[in-house]
Tab-separated table of N, CA and C in Angstrom:
chain	number	residue	atom	x	y	z
A	1	UNK	N	0.830	-0.937	0.014
A	1	UNK	CA	0.053	0.075	-0.071
A	1	UNK	C	0.877	1.196	-0.160
A	2	UNK	N	0.280	2.249	-0.267
A	2	UNK	CA	0.837	3.622	-0.369
A	2	UNK	C	1.477	3.906	0.947
A	3	UNK	N	0.557	3.778	1.939
A	3	UNK	CA	0.961	4.232	3.237
A	3	UNK	C	2.288	3.394	3.679
A	4	UNK	N	2.418	2.155	3.249
A	4	UNK	CA	3.633	1.462	3.676
A	4	UNK	C	4.937	2.180	3.105
A	5	UNK	N	4.793	2.797	2.034
A	5	UNK	CA	5.987	3.480	1.382
A	5	UNK	C	5.912	4.863	1.896
A	6	UNK	N	5.122	5.230	2.806
A	6	UNK	CA	5.366	6.601	3.611
A	6	UNK	C	4.565	7.805	2.596
A	7	UNK	N	3.643	7.285	1.578
A	7	UNK	CA	3.006	8.093	0.806
A	7	UNK	C	1.391	8.209	1.391
A	8	UNK	N	0.902	9.378	0.845
A	8	UNK	CA	-0.360	9.688	1.104
A	8	UNK	C	-1.081	9.991	-0.283
A	9	UNK	N	-2.278	9.699	-0.359
A	9	UNK	CA	-2.843	10.147	-1.731
A	9	UNK	C	-4.273	10.963	-1.473
A	10	UNK	N	-4.524	12.105	-2.080
A	10	UNK	CA	-5.677	12.951	-1.684
A	10	UNK	C	-6.294	13.227	-3.329
A	11	UNK	N	-7.573	13.109	-3.203
A	11	UNK	CA	-8.155	13.510	-4.643
A	11	UNK	C	-9.205	14.657	-4.251
A	12	UNK	N	-8.866	15.599	-4.868
A	12	UNK	CA	-9.664	17.071	-4.668
A	12	UNK	C	-10.476	17.292	-5.685
A	13	UNK	N	-11.782	17.524	-5.268
A	13	UNK	CA	-12.819	17.810	-6.447
A	13	UNK	C	-13.731	18.883	-5.868
A	14	UNK	N	-14.188	19.703	-6.921
A	14	UNK	CA	-15.302	20.773	-6.428
A	14	UNK	C	-16.506	20.038	-5.814
A	15	UNK	N	-17.149	18.898	-6.418
A	15	UNK	CA	-17.976	18.194	-5.819
A	15	UNK	C	-17.811	16.949	-5.852
A	16	UNK	N	-18.580	16.274	-5.010
A	16	UNK	CA	-18.345	14.667	-5.008
A	16	UNK	C	-18.646	14.141	-6.136
A	17	UNK	N	-17.836	13.120	-6.520
A	17	UNK	CA	-18.146	12.543	-7.650
A	17	UNK	C	-19.344	11.327	-7.428
A	18	UNK	N	-20.010	11.002	-8.659
A	18	UNK	CA	-20.995	9.986	-8.421
A	18	UNK	C	-20.563	8.654	-7.831
A	19	UNK	N	-21.179	7.831	-7.221
A	19	UNK	CA	-20.983	6.632	-6.626
A	19	UNK	C	-20.742	5.584	-7.724
A	20	UNK	N	-20.060	4.573	-7.503
A	20	UNK	CA	-19.888	3.613	-8.530
A	20	UNK	C	-21.349	2.979	-8.785
A	21	UNK	N	-21.996	2.936	-7.947
A	21	UNK	CA	-23.468	2.160	-8.232
A	21	UNK	C	-24.122	3.305	-9.030
A	22	UNK	N	-24.014	4.423	-8.932
A	22	UNK	CA	-24.660	5.363	-9.811
A	22	UNK	C	-24.250	5.355	-11.354
A	23	UNK	N	-22.847	5.185	-11.365
A	23	UNK	CA	-21.932	5.042	-12.713
A	23	UNK	C	-22.405	3.649	-13.366
A	24	UNK	N	-22.651	2.608	-12.542
A	24	UNK	CA	-22.937	1.352	-13.170
A	24	UNK	C	-24.420	1.208	-13.668
A	25	UNK	N	-25.440	2.099	-13.110
A	25	UNK	CA	-26.659	2.406	-13.499
A	25	UNK	C	-26.978	3.245	-14.718
A	26	UNK	N	-25.980	3.942	-15.327
A	26	UNK	CA	-26.091	4.779	-16.207
A	26	UNK	C	-26.392	3.698	-17.574
A	27	UNK	N	-27.229	3.953	-18.238
A	27	UNK	CA	-27.726	3.005	-19.411
A	27	UNK	C	-27.169	3.338	-20.538
A	28	UNK	N	-26.771	4.922	-20.809
A	28	UNK	CA	-25.964	5.139	-22.100
A	28	UNK	C	-24.795	5.962	-21.429
A	29	UNK	N	-23.811	4.935	-21.428
A	29	UNK	CA	-22.506	5.490	-20.736
A	29	UNK	C	-21.468	6.139	-21.685
A	30	UNK	N	-20.792	7.010	-21.367
A	30	UNK	CA	-19.705	7.825	-22.131
A	30	UNK	C	-19.079	7.034	-23.078
A	31	UNK	N	-19.153	7.205	-24.308
A	31	UNK	CA	-18.369	6.279	-25.190
A	31	UNK	C	-16.788	6.532	-25.506
A	32	UNK	N	-16.460	7.731	-24.678
A	32	UNK	CA	-15.164	8.052	-24.915
A	32	UNK	C	-14.303	6.999	-24.201
A	33	UNK	N	-13.037	6.675	-24.776
A	33	UNK	CA	-12.335	5.568	-24.226
A	33	UNK	C	-11.108	6.245	-23.340
A	34	UNK	N	-10.740	5.725	-22.233
A	34	UNK	CA	-9.772	6.191	-21.083
A	34	UNK	C	-8.748	5.107	-21.098
A	35	UNK	N	-7.577	5.292	-21.476
A	35	UNK	CA	-6.617	4.370	-21.237
A	35	UNK	C	-5.848	4.485	-19.868
A	36	UNK	N	-5.821	3.416	-19.234
A	36	UNK	CA	-5.237	3.466	-17.822
A	36	UNK	C	-3.769	2.888	-18.012
A	37	UNK	N	-2.811	3.223	-17.621
A	37	UNK	CA	-1.619	2.651	-17.878
A	37	UNK	C	-1.167	1.440	-16.686
A	38	UNK	N	-0.660	0.519	-16.984
A	38	UNK	CA	-0.477	-0.579	-15.887
A	38	UNK	C	0.200	-0.005	-14.581
A	39	UNK	N	0.998	1.336	-14.702
A	39	UNK	CA	1.539	1.806	-13.554
A	39	UNK	C	0.435	2.537	-12.618
A	40	UNK	N	-0.629	2.947	-13.525
A	40	UNK	CA	-1.917	3.610	-12.727
A	40	UNK	C	-2.631	2.877	-12.380
A	41	UNK	N	-2.838	1.599	-13.017
A	41	UNK	CA	-3.618	0.361	-12.388
A	41	UNK	C	-2.926	0.031	-10.988
A	42	UNK	N	-1.644	-0.296	-11.037
A	42	UNK	CA	-0.842	-0.537	-9.832
A	42	UNK	C	-1.018	0.407	-8.594
A	43	UNK	N	-1.109	1.868	-8.950
A	43	UNK	CA	-1.473	2.807	-8.005
A	43	UNK	C	-2.934	2.708	-7.291
A	44	UNK	N	-3.851	2.388	-8.388
A	44	UNK	CA	-5.146	2.240	-7.991
A	44	UNK	C	-5.262	1.119	-6.999
A	45	UNK	N	-4.814	-0.087	-7.545
A	45	UNK	CA	-4.712	-1.285	-6.607
A	45	UNK	C	-4.186	-0.820	-5.292
A	46	UNK	N	-3.111	-0.256	-5.067
A	46	UNK	CA	-2.455	0.079	-3.879
A	46	UNK	C	-3.338	0.992	-3.075
A	47	UNK	N	-4.282	1.820	-3.598
A	47	UNK	CA	-5.146	2.788	-2.912
A	47	UNK	C	-6.378	2.013	-2.558
A	48	UNK	N	-6.373	0.551	-3.110
A	48	UNK	CA	-7.700	-0.215	-2.773
A	48	UNK	C	-8.861	0.126	-3.319
A	49	UNK	N	-8.716	0.627	-4.617
A	49	UNK	CA	-10.074	1.260	-5.224
A	49	UNK	C	-10.110	0.553	-6.629
A	50	UNK	N	-9.071	-0.063	-7.214
A	50	UNK	CA	-8.979	-0.782	-8.557
A	50	UNK	C	-10.207	-1.774	-8.843
A	51	UNK	N	-10.108	-2.708	-7.943
A	51	UNK	CA	-11.262	-3.781	-7.863
A	51	UNK	C	-12.852	-3.303	-8.067
A	52	UNK	N	-12.884	-2.178	-7.438
A	52	UNK	CA	-14.359	-1.582	-7.500
A	52	UNK	C	-14.309	-0.911	-8.912
A	53	UNK	N	-13.460	-0.204	-9.523
A	53	UNK	CA	-13.547	0.602	-10.710
A	53	UNK	C	-13.574	-0.781	-11.929
A	54	UNK	N	-12.646	-1.529	-11.707
A	54	UNK	CA	-12.832	-2.502	-12.680
A	54	UNK	C	-14.181	-3.300	-12.662
A	55	UNK	N	-15.005	-3.525	-11.731
A	55	UNK	CA	-16.153	-4.305	-11.607
A	55	UNK	C	-17.206	-3.534	-12.303
A	56	UNK	N	-17.066	-2.067	-12.421
A	56	UNK	CA	-18.081	-1.269	-12.959
A	56	UNK	C	-18.076	-1.104	-14.516
A	57	UNK	N	-16.503	-0.676	-14.774
A	57	UNK	CA	-16.515	-0.200	-16.149
A	57	UNK	C	-15.137	-0.289	-16.748
A	58	UNK	N	-14.544	-1.436	-17.102
A	58	UNK	CA	-13.030	-1.702	-17.505
A	58	UNK	C	-13.120	-2.956	-18.180
A	59	UNK	N	-13.720	-3.049	-19.457
A	59	UNK	CA	-13.968	-4.261	-20.162
A	59	UNK	C	-12.655	-4.340	-21.015
A	60	UNK	N	-12.087	-5.387	-21.523
A	60	UNK	CA	-11.326	-5.947	-22.511
A	60	UNK	C	-12.027	-5.360	-23.699
A	61	UNK	N	-11.032	-5.161	-24.750
A	61	UNK	CA	-11.657	-4.903	-26.263
A	61	UNK	C	-10.959	-5.618	-27.240
A	62	UNK	N	-11.736	-5.812	-28.224
A	62	UNK	CA	-11.369	-6.848	-29.478
A	62	UNK	C	-10.800	-5.950	-30.597
A	63	UNK	N	-11.408	-4.680	-30.519
A	63	UNK	CA	-10.969	-3.753	-31.744
A	63	UNK	C	-11.304	-2.396	-31.249
A	64	UNK	N	-10.579	-1.295	-31.931
A	64	UNK	CA	-10.972	-0.043	-31.744
A	64	UNK	C	-10.609	0.734	-32.771
A	65	UNK	N	-11.420	1.863	-33.341
A	65	UNK	CA	-10.911	2.890	-34.078
A	65	UNK	C	-10.955	4.140	-33.417
A	66	UNK	N	-9.721	4.872	-33.613
A	66	UNK	CA	-9.824	6.411	-33.068
A	66	UNK	C	-9.501	7.334	-34.242
A	67	UNK	N	-10.155	8.317	-34.118
A	67	UNK	CA	-10.328	9.311	-35.355
A	67	UNK	C	-10.219	10.820	-34.670
A	68	UNK	N	-9.882	11.714	-35.389
A	68	UNK	CA	-9.841	12.901	-35.229
A	68	UNK	C	-11.078	13.656	-35.806
A	69	UNK	N	-12.021	14.319	-35.002
A	69	UNK	CA	-13.222	14.697	-35.575
A	69	UNK	C	-13.102	15.664	-36.360
A	70	UNK	N	-11.728	16.501	-36.370
A	70	UNK	CA	-11.570	17.863	-37.300
A	70	UNK	C	-10.928	17.541	-38.359
A	71	UNK	N	-10.522	16.306	-38.594
A	71	UNK	CA	-9.670	15.750	-39.735
A	71	UNK	C	-10.250	14.567	-40.146
A	72	UNK	N	-9.076	13.902	-41.008
A	72	UNK	CA	-9.501	12.581	-41.713
A	72	UNK	C	-8.497	11.587	-41.449
A	73	UNK	N	-7.601	11.803	-40.333
A	73	UNK	CA	-6.803	10.929	-39.856
A	73	UNK	C	-7.507	9.790	-38.880
A	74	UNK	N	-7.146	8.649	-38.929
A	74	UNK	CA	-7.444	7.672	-37.874
A	74	UNK	C	-6.408	6.531	-37.848
A	75	UNK	N	-6.700	5.882	-36.506
A	75	UNK	CA	-5.690	4.660	-36.448
A	75	UNK	C	-6.456	3.508	-35.895
A	76	UNK	N	-6.310	2.312	-36.325
A	76	UNK	CA	-7.209	1.185	-35.823
A	76	UNK	C	-6.253	0.071	-35.069
A	77	UNK	N	-6.746	-0.333	-33.890
A	77	UNK	CA	-6.184	-1.399	-33.285
A	77	UNK	C	-6.999	-2.693	-33.216
A	78	UNK	N	-6.472	-3.658	-33.439
A	78	UNK	CA	-7.668	-5.001	-33.367
A	78	UNK	C	-6.701	-6.371	-33.677
A	79	UNK	N	-7.386	-7.173	-33.326
A	79	UNK	CA	-6.892	-8.700	-33.834
A	79	UNK	C	-7.875	-9.201	-34.709
A	80	UNK	N	-7.357	-9.593	-36.013
A	80	UNK	CA	-8.450	-10.059	-37.110
A	80	UNK	C	-9.297	-11.211	-36.553
A	81	UNK	N	-8.908	-12.080	-35.428
A	81	UNK	CA	-9.558	-13.201	-35.197
A	81	UNK	C	-10.643	-12.648	-34.096
A	82	UNK	N	-10.468	-11.471	-33.497
A	82	UNK	CA	-11.452	-10.921	-32.768
A	82	UNK	C	-11.020	-11.023	-31.381
A	83	UNK	N	-10.075	-11.658	-31.245
A	83	UNK	CA	-9.553	-11.803	-29.794
A	83	UNK	C	-9.449	-10.601	-28.966
A	84	UNK	N	-9.525	-10.607	-27.787
A	84	UNK	CA	-9.196	-9.455	-27.204
A	84	UNK	C	-7.816	-9.099	-27.157
A	85	UNK	N	-7.620	-7.645	-27.444
A	85	UNK	CA	-6.094	-7.105	-27.531
A	85	UNK	C	-5.801	-6.589	-26.344
A	86	UNK	N	-6.508	-6.131	-25.455
A	86	UNK	CA	-6.368	-5.348	-24.092
A	86	UNK	C	-7.194	-5.876	-23.119
A	87	UNK	N	-6.782	-5.895	-21.969
A	87	UNK	CA	-7.399	-6.402	-20.735
A	87	UNK	C	-7.286	-5.397	-19.655
A	88	UNK	N	-8.216	-5.064	-18.765
A	88	UNK	CA	-7.956	-4.539	-17.593
A	88	UNK	C	-7.053	-5.265	-16.592
A	89	UNK	N	-7.246	-6.588	-16.768
A	89	UNK	CA	-6.340	-7.395	-15.821
A	89	UNK	C	-5.005	-7.581	-16.342
A	90	UNK	N	-4.556	-7.076	-17.555
A	90	UNK	CA	-3.407	-7.466	-17.982
A	90	UNK	C	-2.103	-6.535	-17.190
């Protein structure tokens, strides 16, 4: 844990964030994708919150296309077999 390393963690917000139950209940979730690096996952695990986050919205993906809304560039990630190419557990 962070405390064992002599570290403290604080998250400062203007207002309280929604609960994970509220987030899970959203029928039309935000379709933007957020990439969380393995080191960030390790930090969230050390803070004791990763399991709750992963249970709500951290699925693996089989393919993804990212594009610039103002331009014509794009990049595509995926496996032709449809196998998951990234997992929150990795």
